CSV table of C-alpha atoms in Angstrom, one decimal:
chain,number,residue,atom,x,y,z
A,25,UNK,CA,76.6,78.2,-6.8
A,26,UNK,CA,79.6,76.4,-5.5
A,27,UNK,CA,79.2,78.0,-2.0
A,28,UNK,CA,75.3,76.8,-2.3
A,29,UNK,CA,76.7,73.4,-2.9
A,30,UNK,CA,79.2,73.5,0.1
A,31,UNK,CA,76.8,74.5,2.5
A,32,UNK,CA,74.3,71.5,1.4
A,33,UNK,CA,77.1,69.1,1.9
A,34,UNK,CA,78.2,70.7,5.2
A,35,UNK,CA,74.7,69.7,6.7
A,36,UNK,CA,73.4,66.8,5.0
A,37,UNK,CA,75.6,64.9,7.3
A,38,UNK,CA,74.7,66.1,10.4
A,39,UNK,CA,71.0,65.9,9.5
A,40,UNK,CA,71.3,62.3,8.4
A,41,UNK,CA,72.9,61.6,11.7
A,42,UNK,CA,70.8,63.1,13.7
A,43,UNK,CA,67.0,62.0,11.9
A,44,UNK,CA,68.9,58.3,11.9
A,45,UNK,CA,69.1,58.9,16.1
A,46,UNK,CA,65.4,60.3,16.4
A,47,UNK,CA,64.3,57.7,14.4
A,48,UNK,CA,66.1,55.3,16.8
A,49,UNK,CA,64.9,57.2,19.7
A,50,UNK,CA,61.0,56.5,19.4
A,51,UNK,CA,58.9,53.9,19.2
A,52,UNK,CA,55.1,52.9,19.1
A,53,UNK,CA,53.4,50.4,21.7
A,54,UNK,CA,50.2,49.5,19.5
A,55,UNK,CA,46.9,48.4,21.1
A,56,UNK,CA,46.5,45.5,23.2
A,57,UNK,CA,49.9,45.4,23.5
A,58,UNK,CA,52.7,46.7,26.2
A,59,UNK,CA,56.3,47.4,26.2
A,60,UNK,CA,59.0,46.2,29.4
A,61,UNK,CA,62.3,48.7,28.7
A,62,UNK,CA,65.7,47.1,29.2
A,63,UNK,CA,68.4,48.8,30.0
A,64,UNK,CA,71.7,48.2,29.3
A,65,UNK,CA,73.1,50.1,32.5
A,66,UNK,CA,70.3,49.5,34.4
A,67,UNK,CA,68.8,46.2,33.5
A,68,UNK,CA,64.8,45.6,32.9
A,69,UNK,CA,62.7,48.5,34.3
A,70,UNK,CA,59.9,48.0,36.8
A,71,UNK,CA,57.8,50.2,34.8
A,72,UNK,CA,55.1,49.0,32.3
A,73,UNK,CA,54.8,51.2,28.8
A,74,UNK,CA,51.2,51.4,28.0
A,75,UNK,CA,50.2,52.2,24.5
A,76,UNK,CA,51.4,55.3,22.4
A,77,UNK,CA,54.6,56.7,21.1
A,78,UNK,CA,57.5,56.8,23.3
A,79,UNK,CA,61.4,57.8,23.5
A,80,UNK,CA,64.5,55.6,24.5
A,81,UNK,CA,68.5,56.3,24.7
A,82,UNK,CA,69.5,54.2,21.8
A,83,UNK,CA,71.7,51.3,22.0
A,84,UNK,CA,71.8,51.8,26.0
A,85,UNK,CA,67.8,51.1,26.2
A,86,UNK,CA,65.7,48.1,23.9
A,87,UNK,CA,61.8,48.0,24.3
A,88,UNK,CA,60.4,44.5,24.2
A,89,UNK,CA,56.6,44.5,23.1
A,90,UNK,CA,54.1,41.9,24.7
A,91,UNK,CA,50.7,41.1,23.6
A,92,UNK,CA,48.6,41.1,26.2
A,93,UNK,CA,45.2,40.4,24.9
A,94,UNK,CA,43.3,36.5,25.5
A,95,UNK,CA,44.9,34.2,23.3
A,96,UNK,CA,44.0,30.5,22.7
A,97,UNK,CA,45.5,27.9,23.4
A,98,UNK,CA,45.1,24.0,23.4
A,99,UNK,CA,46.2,21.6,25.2
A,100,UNK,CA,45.9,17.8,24.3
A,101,UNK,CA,46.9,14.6,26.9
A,102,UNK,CA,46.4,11.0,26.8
A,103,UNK,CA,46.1,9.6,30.6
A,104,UNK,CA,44.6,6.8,32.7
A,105,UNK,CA,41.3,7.0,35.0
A,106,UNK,CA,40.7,5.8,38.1
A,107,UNK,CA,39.8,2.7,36.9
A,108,UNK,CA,42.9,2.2,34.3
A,109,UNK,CA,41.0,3.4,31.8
A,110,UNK,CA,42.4,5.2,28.9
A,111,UNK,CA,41.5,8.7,28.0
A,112,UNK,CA,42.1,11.4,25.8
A,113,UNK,CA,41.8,14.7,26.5
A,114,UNK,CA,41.5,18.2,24.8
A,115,UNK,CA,41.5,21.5,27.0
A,116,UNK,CA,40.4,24.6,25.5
A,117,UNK,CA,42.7,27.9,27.7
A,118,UNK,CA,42.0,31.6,27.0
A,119,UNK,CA,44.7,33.0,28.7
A,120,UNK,CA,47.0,36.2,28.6
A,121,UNK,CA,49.9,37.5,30.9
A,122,UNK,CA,49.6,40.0,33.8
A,123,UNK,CA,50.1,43.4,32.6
A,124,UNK,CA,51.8,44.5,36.1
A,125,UNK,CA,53.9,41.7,36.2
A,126,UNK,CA,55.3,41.6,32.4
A,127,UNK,CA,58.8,42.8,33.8
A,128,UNK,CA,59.2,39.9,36.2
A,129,UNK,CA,57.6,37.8,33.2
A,130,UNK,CA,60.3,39.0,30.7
A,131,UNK,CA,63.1,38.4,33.4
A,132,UNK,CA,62.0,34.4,34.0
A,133,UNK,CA,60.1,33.3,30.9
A,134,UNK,CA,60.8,35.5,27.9
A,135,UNK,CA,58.6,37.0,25.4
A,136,UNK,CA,57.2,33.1,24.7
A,137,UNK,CA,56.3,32.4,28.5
A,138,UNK,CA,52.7,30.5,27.1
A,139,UNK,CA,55.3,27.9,25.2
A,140,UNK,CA,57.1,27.5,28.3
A,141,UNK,CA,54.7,27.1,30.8
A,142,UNK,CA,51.2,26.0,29.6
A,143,UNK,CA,51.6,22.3,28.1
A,144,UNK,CA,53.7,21.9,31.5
A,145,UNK,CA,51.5,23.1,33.7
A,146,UNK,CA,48.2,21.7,31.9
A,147,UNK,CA,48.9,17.9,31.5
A,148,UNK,CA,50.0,18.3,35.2
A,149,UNK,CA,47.1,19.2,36.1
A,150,UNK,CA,44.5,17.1,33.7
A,151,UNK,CA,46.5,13.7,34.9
A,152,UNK,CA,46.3,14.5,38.0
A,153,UNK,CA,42.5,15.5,38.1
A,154,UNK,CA,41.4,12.3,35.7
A,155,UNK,CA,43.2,9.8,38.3
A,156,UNK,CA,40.8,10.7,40.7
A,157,UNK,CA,37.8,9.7,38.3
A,158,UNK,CA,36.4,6.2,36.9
A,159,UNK,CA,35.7,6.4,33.4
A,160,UNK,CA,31.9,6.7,34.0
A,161,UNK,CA,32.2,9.3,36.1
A,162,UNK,CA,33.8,11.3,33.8
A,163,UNK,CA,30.9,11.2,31.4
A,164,UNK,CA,28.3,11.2,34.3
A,165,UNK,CA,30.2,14.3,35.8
A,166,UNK,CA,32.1,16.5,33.4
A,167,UNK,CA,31.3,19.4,34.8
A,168,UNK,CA,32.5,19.3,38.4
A,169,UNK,CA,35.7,17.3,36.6
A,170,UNK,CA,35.8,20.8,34.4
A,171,UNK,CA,35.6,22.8,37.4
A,172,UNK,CA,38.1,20.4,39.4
A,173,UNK,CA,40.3,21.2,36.7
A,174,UNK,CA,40.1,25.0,36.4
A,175,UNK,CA,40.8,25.1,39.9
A,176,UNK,CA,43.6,24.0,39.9
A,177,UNK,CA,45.2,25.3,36.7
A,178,UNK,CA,44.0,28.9,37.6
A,179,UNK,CA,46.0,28.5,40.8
A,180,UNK,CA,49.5,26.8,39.0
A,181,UNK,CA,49.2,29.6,36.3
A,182,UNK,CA,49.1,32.6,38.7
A,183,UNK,CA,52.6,30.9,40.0
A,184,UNK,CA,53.9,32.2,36.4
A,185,UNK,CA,51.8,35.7,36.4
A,186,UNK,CA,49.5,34.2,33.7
A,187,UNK,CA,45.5,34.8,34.1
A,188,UNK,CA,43.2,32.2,33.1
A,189,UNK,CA,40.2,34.1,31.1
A,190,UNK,CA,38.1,30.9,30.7
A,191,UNK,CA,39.4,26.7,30.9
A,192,UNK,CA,36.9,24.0,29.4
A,193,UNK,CA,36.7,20.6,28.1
A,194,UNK,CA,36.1,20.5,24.4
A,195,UNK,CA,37.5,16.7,23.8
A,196,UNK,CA,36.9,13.5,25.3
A,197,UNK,CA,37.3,9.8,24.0
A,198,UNK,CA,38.0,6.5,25.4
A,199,UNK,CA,39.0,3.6,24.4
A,200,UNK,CA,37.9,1.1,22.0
A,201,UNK,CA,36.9,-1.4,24.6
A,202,UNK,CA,35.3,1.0,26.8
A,203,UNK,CA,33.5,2.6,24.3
A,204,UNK,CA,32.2,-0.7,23.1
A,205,UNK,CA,31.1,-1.9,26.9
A,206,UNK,CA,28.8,1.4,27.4
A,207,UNK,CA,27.1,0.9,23.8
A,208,UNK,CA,26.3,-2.4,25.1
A,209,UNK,CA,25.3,-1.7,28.7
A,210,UNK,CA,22.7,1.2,26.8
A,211,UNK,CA,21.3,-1.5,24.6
A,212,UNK,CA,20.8,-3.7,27.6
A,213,UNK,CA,19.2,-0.9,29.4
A,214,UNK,CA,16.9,-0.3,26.0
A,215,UNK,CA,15.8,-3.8,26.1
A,216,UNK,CA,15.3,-4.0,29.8
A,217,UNK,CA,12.9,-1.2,28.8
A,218,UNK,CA,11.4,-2.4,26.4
A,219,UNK,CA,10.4,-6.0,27.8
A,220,UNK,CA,9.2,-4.0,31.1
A,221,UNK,CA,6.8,-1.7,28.6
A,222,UNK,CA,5.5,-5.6,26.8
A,223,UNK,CA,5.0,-6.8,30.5
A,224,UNK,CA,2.9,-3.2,31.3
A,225,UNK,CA,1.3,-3.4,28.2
A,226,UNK,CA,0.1,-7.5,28.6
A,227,UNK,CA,-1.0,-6.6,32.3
A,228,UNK,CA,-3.2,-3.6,30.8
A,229,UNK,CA,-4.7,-5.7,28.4
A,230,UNK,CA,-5.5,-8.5,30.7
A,231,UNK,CA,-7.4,-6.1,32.9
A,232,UNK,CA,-9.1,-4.7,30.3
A,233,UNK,CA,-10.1,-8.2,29.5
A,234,UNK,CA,-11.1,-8.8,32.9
A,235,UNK,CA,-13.5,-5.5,32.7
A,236,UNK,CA,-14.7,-6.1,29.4
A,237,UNK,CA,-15.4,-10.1,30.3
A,238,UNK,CA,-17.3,-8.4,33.5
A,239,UNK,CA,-19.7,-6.4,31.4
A,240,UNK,CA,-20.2,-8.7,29.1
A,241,UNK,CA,-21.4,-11.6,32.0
A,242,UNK,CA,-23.6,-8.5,33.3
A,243,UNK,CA,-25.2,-7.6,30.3
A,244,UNK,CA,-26.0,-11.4,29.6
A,245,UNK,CA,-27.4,-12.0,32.8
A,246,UNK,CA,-29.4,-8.6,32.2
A,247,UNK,CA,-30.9,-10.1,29.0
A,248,UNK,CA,-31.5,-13.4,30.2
A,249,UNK,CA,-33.6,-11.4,33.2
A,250,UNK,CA,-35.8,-9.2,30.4
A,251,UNK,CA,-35.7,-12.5,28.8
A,252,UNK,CA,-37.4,-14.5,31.2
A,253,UNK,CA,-39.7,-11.8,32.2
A,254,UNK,CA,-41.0,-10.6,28.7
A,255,UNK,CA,-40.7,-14.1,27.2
A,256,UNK,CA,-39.2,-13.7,22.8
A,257,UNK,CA,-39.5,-10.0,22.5
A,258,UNK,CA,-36.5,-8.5,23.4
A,259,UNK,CA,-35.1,-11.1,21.2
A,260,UNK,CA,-37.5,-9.9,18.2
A,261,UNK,CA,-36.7,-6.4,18.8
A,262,UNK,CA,-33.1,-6.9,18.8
A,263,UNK,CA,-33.5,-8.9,15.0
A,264,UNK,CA,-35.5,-6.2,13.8
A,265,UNK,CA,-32.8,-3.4,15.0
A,266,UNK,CA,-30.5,-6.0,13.0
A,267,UNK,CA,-32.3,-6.4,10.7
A,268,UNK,CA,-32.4,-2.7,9.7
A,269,UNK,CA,-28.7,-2.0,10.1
A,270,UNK,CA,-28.4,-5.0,7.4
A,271,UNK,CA,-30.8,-3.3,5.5
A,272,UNK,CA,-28.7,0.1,5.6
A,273,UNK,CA,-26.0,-1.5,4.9
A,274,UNK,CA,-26.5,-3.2,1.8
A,275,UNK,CA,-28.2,-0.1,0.4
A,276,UNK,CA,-25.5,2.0,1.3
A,277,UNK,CA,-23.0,-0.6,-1.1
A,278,UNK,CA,-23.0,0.2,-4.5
A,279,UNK,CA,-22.2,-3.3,-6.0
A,280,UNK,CA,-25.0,-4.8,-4.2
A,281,UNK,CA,-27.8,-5.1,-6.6
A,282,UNK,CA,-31.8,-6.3,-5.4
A,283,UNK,CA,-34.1,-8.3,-8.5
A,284,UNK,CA,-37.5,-8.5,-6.5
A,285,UNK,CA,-39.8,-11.6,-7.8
A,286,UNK,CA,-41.5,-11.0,-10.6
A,287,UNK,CA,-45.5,-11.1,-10.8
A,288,UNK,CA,-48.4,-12.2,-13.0
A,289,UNK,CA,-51.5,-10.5,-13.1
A,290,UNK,CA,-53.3,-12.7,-10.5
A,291,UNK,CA,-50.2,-11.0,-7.8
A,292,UNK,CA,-48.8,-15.0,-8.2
A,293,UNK,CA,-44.9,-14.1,-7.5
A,294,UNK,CA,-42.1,-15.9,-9.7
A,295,UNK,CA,-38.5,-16.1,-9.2
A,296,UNK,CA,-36.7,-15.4,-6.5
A,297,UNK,CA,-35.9,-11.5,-4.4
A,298,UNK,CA,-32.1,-11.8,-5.0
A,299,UNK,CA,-29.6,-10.0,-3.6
A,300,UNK,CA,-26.3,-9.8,-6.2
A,301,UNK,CA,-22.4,-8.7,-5.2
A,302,UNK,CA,-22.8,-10.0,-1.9
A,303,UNK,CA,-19.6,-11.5,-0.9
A,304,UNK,CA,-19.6,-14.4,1.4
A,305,UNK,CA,-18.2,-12.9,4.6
A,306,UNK,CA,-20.9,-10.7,4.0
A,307,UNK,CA,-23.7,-13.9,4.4
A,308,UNK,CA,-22.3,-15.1,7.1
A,309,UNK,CA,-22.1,-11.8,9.0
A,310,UNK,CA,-26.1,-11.1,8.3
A,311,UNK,CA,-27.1,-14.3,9.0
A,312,UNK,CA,-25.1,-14.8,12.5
A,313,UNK,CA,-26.3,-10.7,13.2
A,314,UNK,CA,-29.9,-11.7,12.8
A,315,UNK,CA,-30.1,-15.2,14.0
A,316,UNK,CA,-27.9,-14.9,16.5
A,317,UNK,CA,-25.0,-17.9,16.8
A,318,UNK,CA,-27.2,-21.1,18.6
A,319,UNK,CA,-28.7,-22.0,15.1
A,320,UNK,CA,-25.8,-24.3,13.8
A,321,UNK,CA,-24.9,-21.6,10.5
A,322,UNK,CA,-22.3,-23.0,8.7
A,323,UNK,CA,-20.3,-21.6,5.3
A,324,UNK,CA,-19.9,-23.7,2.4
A,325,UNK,CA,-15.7,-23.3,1.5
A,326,UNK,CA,-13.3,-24.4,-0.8
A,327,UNK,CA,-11.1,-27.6,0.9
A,328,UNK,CA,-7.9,-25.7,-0.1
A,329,UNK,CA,-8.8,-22.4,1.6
A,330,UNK,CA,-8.1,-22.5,4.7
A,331,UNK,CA,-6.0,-24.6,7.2
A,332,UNK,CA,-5.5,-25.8,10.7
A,333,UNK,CA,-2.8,-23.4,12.0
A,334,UNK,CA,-2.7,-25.2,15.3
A,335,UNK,CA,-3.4,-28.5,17.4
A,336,UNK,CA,-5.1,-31.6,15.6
A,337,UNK,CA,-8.8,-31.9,15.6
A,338,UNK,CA,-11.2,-34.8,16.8
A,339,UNK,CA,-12.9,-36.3,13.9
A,340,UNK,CA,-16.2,-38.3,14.3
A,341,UNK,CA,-18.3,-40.0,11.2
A,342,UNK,CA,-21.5,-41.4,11.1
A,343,UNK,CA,-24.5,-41.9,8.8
A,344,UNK,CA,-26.8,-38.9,7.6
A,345,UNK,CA,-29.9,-41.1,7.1
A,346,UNK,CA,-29.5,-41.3,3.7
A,347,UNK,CA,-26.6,-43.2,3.7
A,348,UNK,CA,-24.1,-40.8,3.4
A,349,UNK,CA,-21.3,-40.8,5.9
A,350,UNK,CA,-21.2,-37.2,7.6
A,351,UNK,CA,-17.9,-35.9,8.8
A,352,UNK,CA,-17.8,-33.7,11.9
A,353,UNK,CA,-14.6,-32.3,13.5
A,354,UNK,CA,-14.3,-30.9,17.1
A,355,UNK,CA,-11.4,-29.0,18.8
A,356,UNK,CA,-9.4,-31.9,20.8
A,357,UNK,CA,-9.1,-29.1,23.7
A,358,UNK,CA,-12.5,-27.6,24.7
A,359,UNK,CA,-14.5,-30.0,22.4
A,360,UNK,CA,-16.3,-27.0,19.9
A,361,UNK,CA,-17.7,-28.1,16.7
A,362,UNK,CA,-15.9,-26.6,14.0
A,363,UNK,CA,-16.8,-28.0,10.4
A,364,UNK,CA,-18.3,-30.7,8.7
A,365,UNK,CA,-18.8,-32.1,5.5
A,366,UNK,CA,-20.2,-35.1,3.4
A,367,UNK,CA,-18.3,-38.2,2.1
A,368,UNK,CA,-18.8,-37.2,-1.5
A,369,UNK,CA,-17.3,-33.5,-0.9
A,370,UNK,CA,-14.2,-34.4,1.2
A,371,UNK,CA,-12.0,-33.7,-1.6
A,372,UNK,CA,-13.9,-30.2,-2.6
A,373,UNK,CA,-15.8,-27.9,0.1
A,374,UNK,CA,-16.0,-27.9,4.0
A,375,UNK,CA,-19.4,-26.1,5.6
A,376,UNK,CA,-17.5,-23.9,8.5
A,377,UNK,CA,-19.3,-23.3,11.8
A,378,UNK,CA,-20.0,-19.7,12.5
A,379,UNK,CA,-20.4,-18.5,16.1
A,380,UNK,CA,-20.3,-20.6,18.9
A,381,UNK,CA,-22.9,-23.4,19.8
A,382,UNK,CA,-22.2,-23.9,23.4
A,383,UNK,CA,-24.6,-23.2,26.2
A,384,UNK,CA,-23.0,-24.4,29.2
A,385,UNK,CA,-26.2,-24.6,31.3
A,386,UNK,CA,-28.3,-26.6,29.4
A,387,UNK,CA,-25.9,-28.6,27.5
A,388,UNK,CA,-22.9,-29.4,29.5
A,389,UNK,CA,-20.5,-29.6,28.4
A,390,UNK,CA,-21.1,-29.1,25.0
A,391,UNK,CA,-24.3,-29.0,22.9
A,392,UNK,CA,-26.4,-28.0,19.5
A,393,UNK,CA,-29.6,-27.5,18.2
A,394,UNK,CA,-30.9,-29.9,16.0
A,395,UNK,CA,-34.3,-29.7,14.0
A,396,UNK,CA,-35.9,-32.9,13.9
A,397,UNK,CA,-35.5,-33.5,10.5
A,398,UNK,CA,-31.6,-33.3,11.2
A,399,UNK,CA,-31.3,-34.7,14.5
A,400,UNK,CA,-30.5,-37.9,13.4
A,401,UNK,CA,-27.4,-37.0,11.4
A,402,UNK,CA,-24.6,-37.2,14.2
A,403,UNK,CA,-25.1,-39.3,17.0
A,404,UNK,CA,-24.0,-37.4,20.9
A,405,UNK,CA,-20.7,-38.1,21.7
A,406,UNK,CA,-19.8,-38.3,25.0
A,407,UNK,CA,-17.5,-35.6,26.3
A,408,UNK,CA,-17.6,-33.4,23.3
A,409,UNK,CA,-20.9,-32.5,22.8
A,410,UNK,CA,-25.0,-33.2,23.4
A,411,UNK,CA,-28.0,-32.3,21.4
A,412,UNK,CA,-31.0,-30.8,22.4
A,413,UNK,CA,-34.1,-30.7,19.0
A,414,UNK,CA,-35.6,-27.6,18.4
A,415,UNK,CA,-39.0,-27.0,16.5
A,416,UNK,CA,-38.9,-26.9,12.6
């Protein structure tokens, strides 16, 4: 037992040693990494250890592990354009070292060569690129000022055995004043815009009143033609037409009721064919569709409901024949009758005139058609408008 115990204590010491110095001895390069070997004799070896488990002479050799796989990495500088502008920059670099080279990166750099040499290198470059530039033109052309840029920084960095996988722009802000003039200079432009797009839009509308005013003059002077040729009946064909779209459209309404006349035996008729629910806009429309608009129709309205919303009218009184004064107003501009009413109403209704009363020819300059038994309401006034009787 005693000699077992010797001979256990005779090698544990030797085996210690020696698994201590294997364990020294080897070491692992992981992947996407590499290892540069110094030498304490020698100094660093040219050689590159690729991935795997490898030996060393302990305490005479060291391994130094570099990462070579694409890294990040940004880089943030404030500088002036071309224009003394102030800008701020952010640049995005994926970059990594040069496997080949890692020994002659070890030797001038060290193991944190991106520290050392990227923020140098990069604001050297993005000043130096942005000086060439006006602030506009780095909106208007970031991306040749993105290629200017990774250029030139791919070129400094392979001066340090560093490659460049990808260099981009991801920040970009100027000053509050600048900022401010190009918010204003895009509202200018938006209202430039717009007032060009009213002008368009007025000139459309003016031809399209030209074209419709065109038609308009040839389809009157083709009525007046069929007029004069056929005599009344164009005109009694167009009040029947109207006559039945009236007639369609009132029994189409709902809240438009009909009481017919009533009758005694004999067929004698009594009361009166009214038509209920029929608003007043309604009356007026009927009447000027199947009249037409040179029989003087006028609408009985409240004082109070409606108002002159521009220019003054002409105002011109005289005796009905029954004598009561008759007030008559006329535009002060192109002289068209527009309402009326009696001395006893003036405080309570106005009769409105509905369509227009003017026939250039025959009238000049302007005129209306009086029965008899009216035409000796309102005296002509010179300049504003004639009269011309009609029969009853």
């Amino acid at each position: 037992m005693a000699n077992a115990l010797q001979a256990i204590y005779k090698w544990a010491v030797p085996l210690a040693v020696g698994a201590s110095v294997a364990q020294a001895a080897m070491y692992d390069v992981k992947g996407g990494t590499r290892a540069v070997i110094f030498d304490r004799l020698s100094g660093v070896r040219e050689n590159v250890v690729n991935e795997g488990t490898h030996f060393l002479v302990p305490w005479l050799q060291r391994a130094i592990i570099y990462d070579v796989r694409t890294k990040p990495r940004n880089i943030s500088t404030t500088t002036g354009s071309k224009d003394l502008q102030m800008v701020s920059l952010t640049l995005r670099v994926l970059h990594r070292p040069e496997v080949k080279m890692l020994p002659r990166i070890y030797q001038n750099l060290g193991t944190d060569y991106d520290e050392r040499v990227l923020p140098s290198i990069g604001n050297e470059v993005l000043k130096a690129i942005v000086a060439q530039f006006d602030a506009a033109e780095l909106i208007t052309q970031r991306e040749a000022v993105s290629n200017r840029i990774r250029t030139d920084l791919l070129k400094r960095a392979q001066e340090f055995n560093i490659a460049l996988e990808d260099v981009s722009i991801t920040h970009m802000t100027f000053g509050k004043e600048f900022t401010k003039a190009v918010e204003e200079k895009q509202i200018a432009q938006q209202e430039a815009e717009r007032a060009r797009f009213i002008v368009e839009k007025a000139e459309q509308e003016r031809q399209a009143n030209v074209i419709r005013a065109e038609g308009e003059a040839e389809a009157a002077d083709t009525i007046s033609k069929a007029v004069a040729k056929s005599g009344d009946g164009l005109i009694q064909i167009r009040r029947i037409e109207t006559q039945k779209e009236i007639a369609q459209m009132l029994a189409a309404n709902p809240q438009v009721t009909y009481l017919p006349s009533g009758s005694k035996g004999s067929g004698e008729g009594q009361g009166g064919n009214f038509l209920l629910g029929l608003r007043s806009e309604w009356i007026l429309l009927f009447y000027a569709k199947a009249f037409g608009t040179n029989y003087g129709l006028t609408a009985k309205l409240p004082k109070d409901s409606f108002k002159y919303t521009q220019g003054t009218p002409k105002e011109h009184v005289a005796d009905n024949g029954s004598g009561t004064m008759l007030h008559r107003e006329f535009c002060d501009n192109c002289g068209s009758f527009i309402l009326e009413y009696g001395e006893p109403a003036k405080n309570d209704f106005r009769y409105i005139c509905v369509g227009s009363l003017d026939d250039p020819e025959a009238l000049a300059p302007k005129g209306e058609f009086f029965c008899k038994s009216r035409s000796s309401w309102m005296p002509e006034v010179p300049g504003t408008f004639q009269k011309k009787e009609i029969k009853e």
